[in-house]
Amino acid sequence: HATPGKLTRLYSDEALQQFQMVIEFEPEHPAAHYRLSQLLLRMGRPAEAAEAVAVEALFRAVDDLRKGEESLIAQVQLSYQLVERGSV
């Protein structure tokens, strides 16, 4: 008999696998990293969530730079510094 907690955990585990497959197929997809971060937060995994949101910020900044928005260089530098310091 499946309890609500077990079902939530099962759906979360399945969703986690789906996000990991999407990211494996398209690693520079910012929204996938962001949504993964939200799922990880709900699963009680804040450190992994912080890493996913930092990666999302990096790829979103890169996308913006590719579109010619050079003012976002500061966002890329900040995200890089956070990753380098191990803050995420």
PDB file of N, CA and C in Angstrom:
ATOM      1  N   HIS A   1       0.846  -1.177   0.000  1.00  0.00           N
ATOM      2  CA  HIS A   1       0.000   0.000   0.000  1.00  0.00           C
ATOM      3  C   HIS A   1       0.887   1.235   0.000  1.00  0.00           C
ATOM      4  N   ALA A   2       0.677   2.117  -0.972  1.00  0.00           N
ATOM      5  CA  ALA A   2       1.501   3.319  -1.105  1.00  0.00           C
ATOM      6  C   ALA A   2       0.920   4.452  -0.272  1.00  0.00           C
ATOM      7  N   THR A   3       1.738   5.002   0.579  1.00  0.00           N
ATOM      8  CA  THR A   3       1.330   6.152   1.381  1.00  0.00           C
ATOM      9  C   THR A   3       1.671   7.428   0.617  1.00  0.00           C
ATOM     10  N   PRO A   4       1.063   8.554   0.989  1.00  0.00           N
ATOM     11  CA  PRO A   4       1.388   9.804   0.292  1.00  0.00           C
ATOM     12  C   PRO A   4       2.885  10.125   0.300  1.00  0.00           C
ATOM     13  N   GLY A   5       3.553   9.856   1.415  1.00  0.00           N
ATOM     14  CA  GLY A   5       4.985  10.116   1.492  1.00  0.00           C
ATOM     15  C   GLY A   5       5.781   9.271   0.518  1.00  0.00           C
ATOM     16  N   LYS A   6       5.406   8.003   0.412  1.00  0.00           N
ATOM     17  CA  LYS A   6       6.095   7.110  -0.520  1.00  0.00           C
ATOM     18  C   LYS A   6       5.848   7.534  -1.964  1.00  0.00           C
ATOM     19  N   LEU A   7       4.607   7.928  -2.260  1.00  0.00           N
ATOM     20  CA  LEU A   7       4.292   8.379  -3.613  1.00  0.00           C
ATOM     21  C   LEU A   7       5.058   9.645  -3.969  1.00  0.00           C
ATOM     22  N   THR A   8       5.123  10.579  -3.023  1.00  0.00           N
ATOM     23  CA  THR A   8       5.860  11.816  -3.264  1.00  0.00           C
ATOM     24  C   THR A   8       7.325  11.514  -3.538  1.00  0.00           C
ATOM     25  N   ARG A   9       7.899  10.630  -2.722  1.00  0.00           N
ATOM     26  CA  ARG A   9       9.299  10.256  -2.912  1.00  0.00           C
ATOM     27  C   ARG A   9       9.501   9.562  -4.259  1.00  0.00           C
ATOM     28  N   LEU A  10       8.574   8.675  -4.624  1.00  0.00           N
ATOM     29  CA  LEU A  10       8.657   7.967  -5.906  1.00  0.00           C
ATOM     30  C   LEU A  10       8.586   8.951  -7.063  1.00  0.00           C
ATOM     31  N   TYR A  11       7.619   9.880  -7.022  1.00  0.00           N
ATOM     32  CA  TYR A  11       7.495  10.864  -8.086  1.00  0.00           C
ATOM     33  C   TYR A  11       8.712  11.780  -8.136  1.00  0.00           C
ATOM     34  N   SER A  12       9.240  12.141  -6.981  1.00  0.00           N
ATOM     35  CA  SER A  12      10.430  12.988  -6.935  1.00  0.00           C
ATOM     36  C   SER A  12      11.630  12.262  -7.535  1.00  0.00           C
ATOM     37  N   ASP A  13      11.800  10.998  -7.190  1.00  0.00           N
ATOM     38  CA  ASP A  13      12.907  10.217  -7.748  1.00  0.00           C
ATOM     39  C   ASP A  13      12.775  10.091  -9.265  1.00  0.00           C
ATOM     40  N   GLU A  14      11.542   9.857  -9.741  1.00  0.00           N
ATOM     41  CA  GLU A  14      11.318   9.767 -11.186  1.00  0.00           C
ATOM     42  C   GLU A  14      11.591  11.101 -11.865  1.00  0.00           C
ATOM     43  N   ALA A  15      11.140  12.190 -11.255  1.00  0.00           N
ATOM     44  CA  ALA A  15      11.379  13.520 -11.816  1.00  0.00           C
ATOM     45  C   ALA A  15      12.875  13.828 -11.847  1.00  0.00           C
ATOM     46  N   LEU A  16      13.585  13.451 -10.795  1.00  0.00           N
ATOM     47  CA  LEU A  16      15.027  13.660 -10.737  1.00  0.00           C
ATOM     48  C   LEU A  16      15.710  12.936 -11.889  1.00  0.00           C
ATOM     49  N   GLN A  17      15.324  11.714 -12.141  1.00  0.00           N
ATOM     50  CA  GLN A  17      15.894  10.948 -13.257  1.00  0.00           C
ATOM     51  C   GLN A  17      15.602  11.626 -14.591  1.00  0.00           C
ATOM     52  N   GLN A  18      14.391  12.148 -14.739  1.00  0.00           N
ATOM     53  CA  GLN A  18      14.023  12.829 -15.981  1.00  0.00           C
ATOM     54  C   GLN A  18      14.871  14.082 -16.202  1.00  0.00           C
ATOM     55  N   PHE A  19      15.034  14.886 -15.146  1.00  0.00           N
ATOM     56  CA  PHE A  19      15.861  16.088 -15.282  1.00  0.00           C
ATOM     57  C   PHE A  19      17.302  15.722 -15.601  1.00  0.00           C
ATOM     58  N   GLN A  20      17.818  14.678 -14.975  1.00  0.00           N
ATOM     59  CA  GLN A  20      19.189  14.259 -15.243  1.00  0.00           C
ATOM     60  C   GLN A  20      19.350  13.817 -16.702  1.00  0.00           C
ATOM     61  N   MET A  21      18.330  13.154 -17.254  1.00  0.00           N
ATOM     62  CA  MET A  21      18.389  12.742 -18.662  1.00  0.00           C
ATOM     63  C   MET A  21      18.353  13.958 -19.583  1.00  0.00           C
ATOM     64  N   VAL A  22      17.497  14.922 -19.274  1.00  0.00           N
ATOM     65  CA  VAL A  22      17.420  16.139 -20.087  1.00  0.00           C
ATOM     66  C   VAL A  22      18.765  16.854 -20.074  1.00  0.00           C
ATOM     67  N   ILE A  23      19.350  16.987 -18.892  1.00  0.00           N
ATOM     68  CA  ILE A  23      20.623  17.694 -18.758  1.00  0.00           C
ATOM     69  C   ILE A  23      21.750  16.927 -19.444  1.00  0.00           C
ATOM     70  N   GLU A  24      21.699  15.608 -19.402  1.00  0.00           N
ATOM     71  CA  GLU A  24      22.709  14.809 -20.106  1.00  0.00           C
ATOM     72  C   GLU A  24      22.597  15.032 -21.612  1.00  0.00           C
ATOM     73  N   PHE A  25      21.361  15.113 -22.106  1.00  0.00           N
ATOM     74  CA  PHE A  25      21.120  15.308 -23.540  1.00  0.00           C
ATOM     75  C   PHE A  25      21.430  16.736 -23.973  1.00  0.00           C
ATOM     76  N   GLU A  26      21.072  17.699 -23.137  1.00  0.00           N
ATOM     77  CA  GLU A  26      21.275  19.110 -23.453  1.00  0.00           C
ATOM     78  C   GLU A  26      21.829  19.840 -22.224  1.00  0.00           C
ATOM     79  N   PRO A  27      23.130  19.683 -21.957  1.00  0.00           N
ATOM     80  CA  PRO A  27      23.718  20.199 -20.709  1.00  0.00           C
ATOM     81  C   PRO A  27      23.660  21.711 -20.533  1.00  0.00           C
ATOM     82  N   GLU A  28      23.521  22.461 -21.614  1.00  0.00           N
ATOM     83  CA  GLU A  28      23.493  23.924 -21.503  1.00  0.00           C
ATOM     84  C   GLU A  28      22.073  24.479 -21.458  1.00  0.00           C
ATOM     85  N   HIS A  29      21.097  23.678 -21.059  1.00  0.00           N
ATOM     86  CA  HIS A  29      19.700  24.105 -20.994  1.00  0.00           C
ATOM     87  C   HIS A  29      19.442  24.738 -19.625  1.00  0.00           C
ATOM     88  N   PRO A  30      19.430  26.082 -19.539  1.00  0.00           N
ATOM     89  CA  PRO A  30      19.321  26.748 -18.241  1.00  0.00           C
ATOM     90  C   PRO A  30      18.064  26.370 -17.455  1.00  0.00           C
ATOM     91  N   ALA A  31      16.932  26.292 -18.126  1.00  0.00           N
ATOM     92  CA  ALA A  31      15.679  26.017 -17.418  1.00  0.00           C
ATOM     93  C   ALA A  31      15.693  24.639 -16.768  1.00  0.00           C
ATOM     94  N   ALA A  32      16.338  23.672 -17.407  1.00  0.00           N
ATOM     95  CA  ALA A  32      16.415  22.330 -16.822  1.00  0.00           C
ATOM     96  C   ALA A  32      17.207  22.360 -15.521  1.00  0.00           C
ATOM     97  N   HIS A  33      18.288  23.127 -15.501  1.00  0.00           N
ATOM     98  CA  HIS A  33      19.085  23.246 -14.270  1.00  0.00           C
ATOM     99  C   HIS A  33      18.289  23.956 -13.177  1.00  0.00           C
ATOM    100  N   TYR A  34      17.544  24.990 -13.566  1.00  0.00           N
ATOM    101  CA  TYR A  34      16.741  25.717 -12.581  1.00  0.00           C
ATOM    102  C   TYR A  34      15.660  24.807 -12.000  1.00  0.00           C
ATOM    103  N   ARG A  35      14.943  24.113 -12.854  1.00  0.00           N
ATOM    104  CA  ARG A  35      13.879  23.226 -12.372  1.00  0.00           C
ATOM    105  C   ARG A  35      14.442  22.093 -11.531  1.00  0.00           C
ATOM    106  N   LEU A  36      15.617  21.608 -11.914  1.00  0.00           N
ATOM    107  CA  LEU A  36      16.293  20.596 -11.098  1.00  0.00           C
ATOM    108  C   LEU A  36      16.588  21.165  -9.712  1.00  0.00           C
ATOM    109  N   SER A  37      17.029  22.409  -9.652  1.00  0.00           N
ATOM    110  CA  SER A  37      17.338  23.022  -8.352  1.00  0.00           C
ATOM    111  C   SER A  37      16.095  23.092  -7.473  1.00  0.00           C
ATOM    112  N   GLN A  38      14.955  23.419  -8.074  1.00  0.00           N
ATOM    113  CA  GLN A  38      13.713  23.503  -7.309  1.00  0.00           C
ATOM    114  C   GLN A  38      13.294  22.134  -6.778  1.00  0.00           C
ATOM    115  N   LEU A  39      13.442  21.109  -7.602  1.00  0.00           N
ATOM    116  CA  LEU A  39      13.126  19.749  -7.171  1.00  0.00           C
ATOM    117  C   LEU A  39      14.047  19.318  -6.035  1.00  0.00           C
ATOM    118  N   LEU A  40      15.332  19.597  -6.176  1.00  0.00           N
ATOM    119  CA  LEU A  40      16.292  19.212  -5.142  1.00  0.00           C
ATOM    120  C   LEU A  40      15.987  19.914  -3.818  1.00  0.00           C
ATOM    121  N   LEU A  41      15.551  21.160  -3.881  1.00  0.00           N
ATOM    122  CA  LEU A  41      15.150  21.859  -2.656  1.00  0.00           C
ATOM    123  C   LEU A  41      13.979  21.143  -1.988  1.00  0.00           C
ATOM    124  N   ARG A  42      12.978  20.777  -2.791  1.00  0.00           N
ATOM    125  CA  ARG A  42      11.819  20.068  -2.230  1.00  0.00           C
ATOM    126  C   ARG A  42      12.208  18.708  -1.669  1.00  0.00           C
ATOM    127  N   MET A  43      13.277  18.135  -2.213  1.00  0.00           N
ATOM    128  CA  MET A  43      13.736  16.823  -1.745  1.00  0.00           C
ATOM    129  C   MET A  43      14.652  16.949  -0.522  1.00  0.00           C
ATOM    130  N   GLY A  44      14.901  18.180  -0.071  1.00  0.00           N
ATOM    131  CA  GLY A  44      15.758  18.385   1.091  1.00  0.00           C
ATOM    132  C   GLY A  44      17.236  18.259   0.793  1.00  0.00           C
ATOM    133  N   ARG A  45      17.643  18.650  -0.408  1.00  0.00           N
ATOM    134  CA  ARG A  45      19.039  18.553  -0.830  1.00  0.00           C
ATOM    135  C   ARG A  45      19.538  19.938  -1.253  1.00  0.00           C
ATOM    136  N   PRO A  46      19.680  20.853  -0.270  1.00  0.00           N
ATOM    137  CA  PRO A  46      19.993  22.246  -0.594  1.00  0.00           C
ATOM    138  C   PRO A  46      21.358  22.467  -1.244  1.00  0.00           C
ATOM    139  N   ALA A  47      22.355  21.702  -0.881  1.00  0.00           N
ATOM    140  CA  ALA A  47      23.685  21.904  -1.478  1.00  0.00           C
ATOM    141  C   ALA A  47      23.658  21.584  -2.968  1.00  0.00           C
ATOM    142  N   GLU A  48      22.999  20.495  -3.335  1.00  0.00           N
ATOM    143  CA  GLU A  48      22.886  20.137  -4.745  1.00  0.00           C
ATOM    144  C   GLU A  48      22.011  21.147  -5.492  1.00  0.00           C
ATOM    145  N   ALA A  49      20.994  21.663  -4.805  1.00  0.00           N
ATOM    146  CA  ALA A  49      20.127  22.671  -5.406  1.00  0.00           C
ATOM    147  C   ALA A  49      20.916  23.940  -5.699  1.00  0.00           C
ATOM    148  N   ALA A  50      21.767  24.350  -4.775  1.00  0.00           N
ATOM    149  CA  ALA A  50      22.582  25.549  -4.970  1.00  0.00           C
ATOM    150  C   ALA A  50      23.521  25.379  -6.159  1.00  0.00           C
ATOM    151  N   GLU A  51      24.080  24.203  -6.302  1.00  0.00           N
ATOM    152  CA  GLU A  51      24.970  23.937  -7.437  1.00  0.00           C
ATOM    153  C   GLU A  51      24.190  24.019  -8.754  1.00  0.00           C
ATOM    154  N   ALA A  52      23.004  23.430  -8.780  1.00  0.00           N
ATOM    155  CA  ALA A  52      22.194  23.445  -9.996  1.00  0.00           C
ATOM    156  C   ALA A  52      21.794  24.868 -10.372  1.00  0.00           C
ATOM    157  N   VAL A  53      21.447  25.701  -9.393  1.00  0.00           N
ATOM    158  CA  VAL A  53      21.045  27.069  -9.705  1.00  0.00           C
ATOM    159  C   VAL A  53      22.256  27.901 -10.137  1.00  0.00           C
ATOM    160  N   ALA A  54      23.435  27.606  -9.627  1.00  0.00           N
ATOM    161  CA  ALA A  54      24.641  28.308 -10.082  1.00  0.00           C
ATOM    162  C   ALA A  54      24.950  27.942 -11.533  1.00  0.00           C
ATOM    163  N   VAL A  55      24.794  26.676 -11.875  1.00  0.00           N
ATOM    164  CA  VAL A  55      25.010  26.237 -13.256  1.00  0.00           C
ATOM    165  C   VAL A  55      23.977  26.904 -14.168  1.00  0.00           C
ATOM    166  N   GLU A  56      22.732  26.964 -13.699  1.00  0.00           N
ATOM    167  CA  GLU A  56      21.679  27.636 -14.472  1.00  0.00           C
ATOM    168  C   GLU A  56      22.061  29.084 -14.738  1.00  0.00           C
ATOM    169  N   ALA A  57      22.559  29.771 -13.727  1.00  0.00           N
ATOM    170  CA  ALA A  57      22.954  31.172 -13.884  1.00  0.00           C
ATOM    171  C   ALA A  57      24.085  31.320 -14.889  1.00  0.00           C
ATOM    172  N   LEU A  58      25.036  30.403 -14.843  1.00  0.00           N
ATOM    173  CA  LEU A  58      26.141  30.444 -15.805  1.00  0.00           C
ATOM    174  C   LEU A  58      25.636  30.284 -17.236  1.00  0.00           C
ATOM    175  N   PHE A  59      24.808  29.276 -17.469  1.00  0.00           N
ATOM    176  CA  PHE A  59      24.331  29.033 -18.828  1.00  0.00           C
ATOM    177  C   PHE A  59      23.389  30.135 -19.307  1.00  0.00           C
ATOM    178  N   ARG A  60      22.581  30.683 -18.408  1.00  0.00           N
ATOM    179  CA  ARG A  60      21.697  31.784 -18.800  1.00  0.00           C
ATOM    180  C   ARG A  60      22.538  33.007 -19.184  1.00  0.00           C
ATOM    181  N   ALA A  61      23.588  33.266 -18.430  1.00  0.00           N
ATOM    182  CA  ALA A  61      24.470  34.392 -18.746  1.00  0.00           C
ATOM    183  C   ALA A  61      25.177  34.168 -20.080  1.00  0.00           C
ATOM    184  N   VAL A  62      25.624  32.934 -20.310  1.00  0.00           N
ATOM    185  CA  VAL A  62      26.273  32.614 -21.587  1.00  0.00           C
ATOM    186  C   VAL A  62      25.294  32.812 -22.737  1.00  0.00           C
ATOM    187  N   ASP A  63      24.059  32.365 -22.562  1.00  0.00           N
ATOM    188  CA  ASP A  63      23.043  32.571 -23.603  1.00  0.00           C
ATOM    189  C   ASP A  63      22.859  34.057 -23.887  1.00  0.00           C
ATOM    190  N   ASP A  64      22.773  34.851 -22.821  1.00  0.00           N
ATOM    191  CA  ASP A  64      22.598  36.290 -22.993  1.00  0.00           C
ATOM    192  C   ASP A  64      23.801  36.918 -23.696  1.00  0.00           C
ATOM    193  N   LEU A  65      24.995  36.446 -23.336  1.00  0.00           N
ATOM    194  CA  LEU A  65      26.200  36.964 -23.998  1.00  0.00           C
ATOM    195  C   LEU A  65      26.191  36.618 -25.481  1.00  0.00           C
ATOM    196  N   ARG A  66      25.756  35.417 -25.780  1.00  0.00           N
ATOM    197  CA  ARG A  66      25.678  35.015 -27.187  1.00  0.00           C
ATOM    198  C   ARG A  66      24.722  35.912 -27.961  1.00  0.00           C
ATOM    199  N   LYS A  67      23.773  36.492 -27.279  1.00  0.00           N
ATOM    200  CA  LYS A  67      22.811  37.390 -27.913  1.00  0.00           C
ATOM    201  C   LYS A  67      23.332  38.823 -27.961  1.00  0.00           C
ATOM    202  N   GLY A  68      24.548  39.025 -27.515  1.00  0.00           N
ATOM    203  CA  GLY A  68      25.162  40.345 -27.613  1.00  0.00           C
ATOM    204  C   GLY A  68      24.986  41.225 -26.398  1.00  0.00           C
ATOM    205  N   GLU A  69      24.587  40.679 -25.281  1.00  0.00           N
ATOM    206  CA  GLU A  69      24.384  41.491 -24.085  1.00  0.00           C
ATOM    207  C   GLU A  69      25.646  41.426 -23.211  1.00  0.00           C
ATOM    208  N   GLU A  70      26.641  42.192 -23.607  1.00  0.00           N
ATOM    209  CA  GLU A  70      27.935  42.136 -22.933  1.00  0.00           C
ATOM    210  C   GLU A  70      27.896  42.640 -21.497  1.00  0.00           C
ATOM    211  N   SER A  71      26.871  43.341 -21.123  1.00  0.00           N
ATOM    212  CA  SER A  71      26.795  43.841 -19.754  1.00  0.00           C
ATOM    213  C   SER A  71      26.648  42.705 -18.737  1.00  0.00           C
ATOM    214  N   LEU A  72      26.375  41.513 -19.203  1.00  0.00           N
ATOM    215  CA  LEU A  72      26.188  40.386 -18.296  1.00  0.00           C
ATOM    216  C   LEU A  72      27.493  39.673 -17.956  1.00  0.00           C
ATOM    217  N   ILE A  73      28.606  40.204 -18.397  1.00  0.00           N
ATOM    218  CA  ILE A  73      29.899  39.614 -18.060  1.00  0.00           C
ATOM    219  C   ILE A  73      30.072  39.544 -16.544  1.00  0.00           C
ATOM    220  N   ALA A  74      29.591  40.534 -15.848  1.00  0.00           N
ATOM    221  CA  ALA A  74      29.700  40.541 -14.386  1.00  0.00           C
ATOM    222  C   ALA A  74      28.962  39.357 -13.767  1.00  0.00           C
ATOM    223  N   GLN A  75      27.813  38.970 -14.324  1.00  0.00           N
ATOM    224  CA  GLN A  75      27.079  37.816 -13.803  1.00  0.00           C
ATOM    225  C   GLN A  75      27.870  36.527 -14.002  1.00  0.00           C
ATOM    226  N   VAL A  76      28.506  36.401 -15.144  1.00  0.00           N
ATOM    227  CA  VAL A  76      29.319  35.215 -15.408  1.00  0.00           C
ATOM    228  C   VAL A  76      30.486  35.163 -14.433  1.00  0.00           C
ATOM    229  N   GLN A  77      31.134  36.302 -14.222  1.00  0.00           N
ATOM    230  CA  GLN A  77      32.265  36.343 -13.304  1.00  0.00           C
ATOM    231  C   GLN A  77      31.838  36.002 -11.883  1.00  0.00           C
ATOM    232  N   LEU A  78      30.716  36.523 -11.441  1.00  0.00           N
ATOM    233  CA  LEU A  78      30.226  36.225 -10.103  1.00  0.00           C
ATOM    234  C   LEU A  78      29.896  34.743  -9.961  1.00  0.00           C
ATOM    235  N   SER A  79      29.199  34.178 -10.931  1.00  0.00           N
ATOM    236  CA  SER A  79      28.862  32.753 -10.885  1.00  0.00           C
ATOM    237  C   SER A  79      30.124  31.905 -10.845  1.00  0.00           C
ATOM    238  N   TYR A  80      31.112  32.272 -11.653  1.00  0.00           N
ATOM    239  CA  TYR A  80      32.380  31.540 -11.687  1.00  0.00           C
ATOM    240  C   TYR A  80      33.066  31.618 -10.324  1.00  0.00           C
ATOM    241  N   GLN A  81      33.075  32.812  -9.726  1.00  0.00           N
ATOM    242  CA  GLN A  81      33.710  32.980  -8.419  1.00  0.00           C
ATOM    243  C   GLN A  81      33.014  32.142  -7.352  1.00  0.00           C
ATOM    244  N   LEU A  82      31.680  32.070  -7.404  1.00  0.00           N
ATOM    245  CA  LEU A  82      30.937  31.259  -6.430  1.00  0.00           C
ATOM    246  C   LEU A  82      31.299  29.796  -6.562  1.00  0.00           C
ATOM    247  N   VAL A  83      31.394  29.320  -7.807  1.00  0.00           N
ATOM    248  CA  VAL A  83      31.769  27.923  -8.032  1.00  0.00           C
ATOM    249  C   VAL A  83      33.201  27.678  -7.571  1.00  0.00           C
ATOM    250  N   GLU A  84      34.113  28.596  -7.896  1.00  0.00           N
ATOM    251  CA  GLU A  84      35.520  28.446  -7.525  1.00  0.00           C
ATOM    252  C   GLU A  84      35.721  28.441  -6.005  1.00  0.00           C
ATOM    253  N   ARG A  85      34.948  29.249  -5.295  1.00  0.00           N
ATOM    254  CA  ARG A  85      35.079  29.308  -3.839  1.00  0.00           C
ATOM    255  C   ARG A  85      34.406  28.133  -3.163  1.00  0.00           C
ATOM    256  N   GLY A  86      33.669  27.368  -3.931  1.00  0.00           N
ATOM    257  CA  GLY A  86      32.946  26.245  -3.329  1.00  0.00           C
ATOM    258  C   GLY A  86      31.718  26.686  -2.570  1.00  0.00           C
ATOM    259  N   SER A  87      31.227  27.894  -2.886  1.00  0.00           N
ATOM    260  CA  SER A  87      30.040  28.406  -2.207  1.00  0.00           C
ATOM    261  C   SER A  87      28.787  27.660  -2.642  1.00  0.00           C
ATOM    262  N   VAL A  88      28.904  26.956  -3.729  1.00  0.00           N
ATOM    263  CA  VAL A  88      27.743  26.190  -4.238  1.00  0.00           C
ATOM    264  C   VAL A  88      28.129  24.760  -4.432  1.00  0.00           C
TER     265      VAL A  88
END
